[in-house]
């Protein structure tokens, strides 16, 4: 692997959202975290408490109720980020603002709804009404990503506050957190300006509270074709791009990630498409959008850092494409890091030979 790193030019990061995975990835040679999904805090071990707070927030009827629930959620976000930032000391960690449709986390079934009703102090019927109200016909294209933070700015605010506080606390403890925050599912620069204004306010507030100045990077995911096309405008606000090729594939093909398996199988069997584009990167069109996004982004911000954090980041057969497109790094799950390093080195060697 030392030999590999001598030739490699493209960086390799990891997708990780807890200290154990982060450490595993570092041991495998990851140079940072390219995608930290905060939603993972609401699944699996130790998720009951934060999930409860999140549910209170989702079921809130008024802004005040929502803010109260978010205030209770804040320490969990702060501690979650802090734990992984600590392990990543001196290496960048890209935190993605909350992304999924809220109804994914709403209490499901009578028992869970009754539990929530008791906790919040409202009737079961009220809980059911609120959960039903969250229903969307097409949630993948509904209230998720940055839209959540535009409709409910308080959701963005609490995340910035938690992350900035974690950064200040770690700095005071002698660590070197390198925080990057990215906004998901962006379609234009105005969305980013909206979110950045919140970040600016919260940064000032947190710096004052801790008596500690800090730096962070503000960026966006590029995962909707529109964003790639207006990347020049988006790069006026975003300091970095991370290509979410899972959604970019979904939105380019118009294939729902959640429902398309059977269709894709037939399409591949009938040779209508060469492979499942969610597994095997579609260079022809999704790739074209990636190239356009990088080129247009760098036309306004020459030093724009670009990475890929969709599943394709760990696909060694796509590494050469990403390298040639000008990607600064790929980000993949911890166990794929060594292969990604090797593939990145091979891409650099191949290019040198071609020249
Ligand atoms: C993506 O869309 O490529 C991505 C990394 O985000 P998610 O899979 O969480 O939507
Ligand atoms: Mg996505």
XYZ file of C-alpha atoms and ligand atoms in Angstrom:
366
model
C 0.000 0.000 0.000
C 2.999 2.311 0.500
C 3.903 1.744 -3.120
C 0.318 2.458 -4.134
C 0.324 5.752 -2.260
C 3.537 6.800 -4.022
C 1.694 6.841 -7.350
C -1.774 7.821 -6.265
C -2.867 11.412 -6.836
C -6.586 11.225 -6.053
C -7.504 11.237 -2.363
C -9.468 8.486 -0.661
C -11.903 9.234 2.103
C -14.526 7.150 3.829
C -18.251 7.218 4.489
C -18.520 6.803 8.238
C -20.739 8.122 10.970
C -19.354 6.703 14.174
C -15.949 6.535 15.878
C -15.505 2.777 15.317
C -16.004 2.931 11.556
C -13.918 6.103 11.369
C -11.003 4.400 13.139
C -11.329 1.313 10.963
C -11.168 3.509 7.864
C -8.107 5.384 9.142
C -6.403 2.036 9.735
C -7.159 1.212 6.100
C -5.610 4.513 4.995
C -8.605 6.859 4.676
C -7.565 10.505 4.641
C -10.824 11.914 5.927
C -14.558 11.381 6.064
C -16.340 12.279 2.834
C -19.814 11.599 4.163
C -21.050 11.592 7.745
C -24.783 10.908 7.737
C -26.304 12.139 10.989
C -29.448 10.041 10.429
C -27.484 6.948 11.414
C -27.701 8.192 14.981
C -31.391 7.243 14.830
C -30.836 3.573 13.963
C -29.542 0.609 15.967
C -27.695 0.669 19.277
C -28.281 3.633 21.635
C -30.710 5.193 19.191
C -33.808 5.136 21.433
C -33.242 8.485 23.147
C -32.271 10.578 20.111
C -35.009 8.900 18.071
C -37.519 9.828 20.743
C -36.418 13.488 20.555
C -36.517 13.408 16.769
C -40.034 11.984 16.870
C -41.114 14.742 19.241
C -39.757 17.207 16.700
C -41.510 15.509 13.784
C -44.815 15.451 15.621
C -44.591 19.060 16.766
C -47.586 21.129 15.780
C -46.080 24.569 16.210
C -42.678 26.127 15.690
C -42.258 26.531 19.472
C -42.924 22.838 20.057
C -40.467 21.974 17.288
C -37.765 24.238 18.686
C -38.250 22.751 22.172
C -37.838 19.217 20.783
C -34.802 20.253 18.754
C -33.177 21.807 21.820
C -33.425 18.406 23.478
C -31.974 16.722 20.404
C -29.008 19.087 20.135
C -26.738 17.436 22.752
C -27.107 14.074 20.986
C -26.038 15.560 17.650
C -23.167 17.387 19.345
C -21.879 14.283 21.121
C -22.261 12.130 18.015
C -20.260 14.566 15.889
C -17.733 15.142 18.637
C -16.933 11.461 19.059
C -16.093 11.014 15.385
C -14.362 14.402 15.000
C -12.095 13.341 17.867
C -11.051 10.153 16.094
C -10.529 12.135 12.884
C -8.314 14.670 14.677
C -6.500 16.743 12.033
C -8.348 15.040 9.171
C -11.411 16.515 7.448
C -14.897 15.310 8.361
C -17.725 16.206 5.986
C -20.997 16.332 7.854
C -24.135 16.223 5.762
C -27.132 18.122 7.063
C -30.157 15.936 7.740
C -31.529 14.476 4.538
C -34.295 11.842 4.704
C -38.038 12.357 4.473
C -39.292 12.920 8.022
C -42.004 10.318 7.797
C -39.273 7.634 7.699
C -38.744 8.368 11.371
C -42.335 8.963 12.398
C -43.727 6.388 14.841
C -45.318 3.543 12.887
C -48.129 1.308 14.149
C -50.631 1.787 16.918
C -48.314 0.828 19.759
C -45.532 3.282 18.820
C -48.060 6.033 18.178
C -49.685 5.458 21.568
C -46.262 5.621 23.201
C -45.554 8.937 21.460
C -48.980 10.285 22.407
C -48.346 9.539 26.078
C -44.869 11.081 25.974
C -45.971 14.292 24.272
C -49.254 14.527 26.185
C -51.642 14.463 23.233
C -54.207 11.920 22.097
C -53.465 8.870 19.937
C -55.854 10.257 17.317
C -53.837 13.490 17.205
C -50.578 11.605 16.715
C -52.151 9.546 13.954
C -53.442 12.683 12.262
C -49.991 14.295 12.391
C -48.254 11.169 11.058
C -50.823 10.872 8.257
C -50.168 14.524 7.466
C -46.549 13.695 6.692
C -47.514 11.222 4.012
C -46.092 12.027 0.581
C -46.943 10.243 -2.662
C -43.362 10.500 -3.841
C -41.151 11.065 -0.784
C -37.850 10.676 -2.677
C -38.769 13.902 -4.447
C -40.536 15.478 -1.530
C -39.665 17.100 1.750
C -36.062 15.958 2.189
C -32.556 17.352 1.816
C -32.139 21.108 1.944
C -35.906 21.532 1.575
C -36.279 20.423 5.190
C -33.975 23.228 6.265
C -35.750 25.819 4.137
C -39.229 24.891 5.361
C -38.007 24.438 8.939
C -34.894 26.643 9.364
C -34.768 25.620 13.012
C -33.696 22.109 11.912
C -30.662 23.594 10.168
C -29.966 25.950 13.042
C -29.764 23.204 15.644
C -27.364 21.175 13.523
C -25.001 24.110 12.999
C -25.160 24.902 16.683
C -24.364 21.307 17.668
C -21.501 21.003 15.155
C -19.939 24.357 15.934
C -20.181 23.668 19.663
C -18.498 20.277 19.170
C -15.719 22.023 17.241
C -15.154 24.661 19.931
C -15.191 22.091 22.726
C -12.656 19.900 20.941
C -10.387 22.855 20.213
C -10.454 23.759 23.879
C -9.462 20.180 24.681
C -6.447 20.493 22.344
C -7.828 18.670 19.289
C -7.755 19.883 15.689
C -11.249 19.323 14.278
C -11.521 19.934 10.539
C -15.227 20.371 10.042
C -16.850 20.573 6.646
C -20.622 20.903 6.396
C -22.547 20.126 3.253
C -26.099 20.806 2.221
C -27.848 17.903 0.460
C -30.145 17.844 -2.558
C -29.482 21.413 -3.636
C -31.010 22.783 -6.827
C -29.667 26.341 -6.865
C -27.473 28.929 -5.188
C -30.375 30.639 -3.414
C -30.965 27.564 -1.259
C -27.347 27.633 -0.200
C -27.379 31.336 0.554
C -30.437 30.750 2.749
C -28.667 28.041 4.734
C -25.332 29.912 4.859
C -27.052 32.933 6.435
C -28.196 30.670 9.287
C -24.686 29.248 9.603
C -23.180 32.738 9.824
C -25.538 33.766 12.607
C -24.991 30.585 14.595
C -21.200 30.740 14.153
C -21.068 34.183 15.717
C -23.316 33.086 18.572
C -21.253 29.936 19.314
C -17.889 31.719 19.024
C -19.107 34.261 21.546
C -20.437 31.587 23.902
C -17.165 29.606 23.920
C -14.806 32.565 23.457
C -13.276 30.524 20.665
C -12.896 31.383 16.959
C -12.870 28.513 14.478
C -12.838 27.767 10.763
C -15.010 25.347 8.816
C -15.889 24.773 5.184
C -19.361 25.212 3.731
C -20.220 23.089 0.713
C -22.953 21.228 -1.034
C -23.815 17.900 -2.504
C -24.412 17.796 -6.224
C -27.032 15.099 -6.659
C -29.727 16.627 -8.825
C -29.014 17.240 -12.529
C -30.111 20.857 -12.193
C -27.392 21.504 -9.638
C -24.719 20.192 -12.013
C -25.996 22.515 -14.721
C -25.905 25.633 -12.537
C -22.733 24.572 -10.742
C -21.054 27.858 -11.693
C -23.646 29.767 -9.640
C -23.621 27.252 -6.825
C -19.821 27.450 -6.537
C -20.119 31.142 -5.745
C -21.469 30.053 -2.357
C -20.167 26.496 -1.924
C -16.497 25.990 -1.079
C -16.634 22.353 -2.084
C -18.804 19.886 -3.991
C -19.533 16.309 -3.072
C -21.257 14.355 -5.817
C -24.032 12.154 -4.469
C -24.105 9.729 -7.333
C -26.863 7.614 -5.775
C -29.400 10.401 -6.090
C -27.788 11.750 -9.241
C -28.334 8.336 -10.842
C -31.904 8.195 -9.548
C -32.729 11.669 -10.845
C -30.951 11.188 -14.189
C -32.578 7.864 -15.018
C -35.848 8.675 -13.309
C -35.500 5.293 -11.584
C -36.688 5.291 -7.972
C -33.899 3.889 -5.822
C -36.474 2.240 -3.580
C -38.633 0.551 -6.192
C -36.682 -0.100 -9.328
C -35.016 -3.483 -8.750
C -37.374 -5.591 -10.828
C -37.362 -3.134 -13.728
C -33.585 -2.862 -13.762
C -33.231 -6.646 -13.752
C -35.393 -6.973 -16.847
C -33.636 -4.043 -18.524
C -30.261 -5.670 -17.964
C -31.505 -9.135 -19.053
C -33.006 -7.614 -22.220
C -29.787 -5.645 -22.812
C -31.666 -2.356 -22.796
C -29.080 -0.999 -20.365
C -25.655 -2.623 -19.834
C -25.797 -2.851 -16.021
C -27.604 -1.692 -12.901
C -26.598 1.988 -12.807
C -26.848 2.061 -9.013
C -24.008 -0.466 -8.858
C -22.092 0.284 -11.990
C -21.463 3.974 -12.673
C -23.142 5.301 -15.822
C -20.307 7.227 -17.426
C -22.389 8.192 -20.455
C -24.914 10.477 -18.744
C -24.448 10.582 -14.987
C -20.730 10.856 -15.778
C -21.402 13.696 -18.176
C -23.264 15.566 -15.442
C -20.351 15.007 -13.064
C -17.927 16.433 -15.629
C -20.191 19.415 -16.309
C -20.590 20.010 -12.573
C -16.850 20.046 -11.951
C -16.049 22.189 -14.997
C -18.771 24.757 -14.349
C -18.049 24.839 -10.627
C -14.375 25.517 -11.228
C -15.204 28.191 -13.773
C -16.221 30.421 -10.855
C -14.081 28.917 -8.076
C -10.840 27.629 -9.543
C -9.729 25.787 -6.420
C -13.133 24.129 -5.840
C -12.578 20.805 -4.101
C -14.659 17.998 -5.583
C -15.318 14.527 -4.278
C -17.756 11.705 -4.801
C -19.575 10.105 -1.889
C -22.247 7.967 -3.578
C -21.800 4.172 -3.653
C -19.843 4.555 -6.892
C -17.013 6.179 -4.916
C -16.041 2.660 -3.882
C -16.307 1.175 -7.368
C -12.749 0.551 -8.590
C -13.913 0.416 -12.200
C -15.162 4.011 -11.907
C -11.980 5.366 -10.294
C -10.277 6.163 -13.583
C -13.320 8.110 -14.745
C -13.463 10.155 -11.545
C -9.748 10.813 -11.653
C -9.858 12.031 -15.239
C -12.922 14.154 -14.499
C -10.793 16.044 -11.957
C -12.171 14.635 -8.726
C -9.958 15.443 -5.716
C -11.103 12.392 -3.817
C -13.487 9.461 -3.732
C -15.232 8.435 -0.529
C -16.340 4.880 0.218
C -17.150 2.511 3.063
C -14.187 1.660 5.320
C -13.582 -1.823 3.909
C -13.397 -0.509 0.352
C -10.683 2.049 1.182
C -7.656 -0.139 0.269
C -9.159 -1.094 -3.094
C -10.026 2.553 -3.772
C -6.403 3.517 -3.022
C -5.167 0.865 -5.428
C -7.622 1.906 -8.144
C -6.636 5.560 -7.735
C -2.951 4.635 -8.151
C -3.715 2.555 -11.232
C -5.620 5.477 -12.756
C -2.649 7.809 -12.210
C -0.167 5.297 -13.668
C -2.374 4.673 -16.677
C -2.692 8.372 -17.361
C 1.078 8.861 -17.109
C 1.654 6.006 -19.579
C -0.952 7.379 -21.999
C 0.809 10.726 -21.955
C -26.110 9.991 -2.710
O -27.246 10.331 -3.048
O -25.244 9.587 -3.524
C -25.706 10.034 -1.293
C -24.472 9.806 -0.922
O -26.673 10.283 -0.369
P -27.804 9.216 0.060
O -27.425 7.893 -0.534
O -27.804 9.241 1.542
O -29.021 9.834 -0.540
Mg -28.397 11.539 -1.656
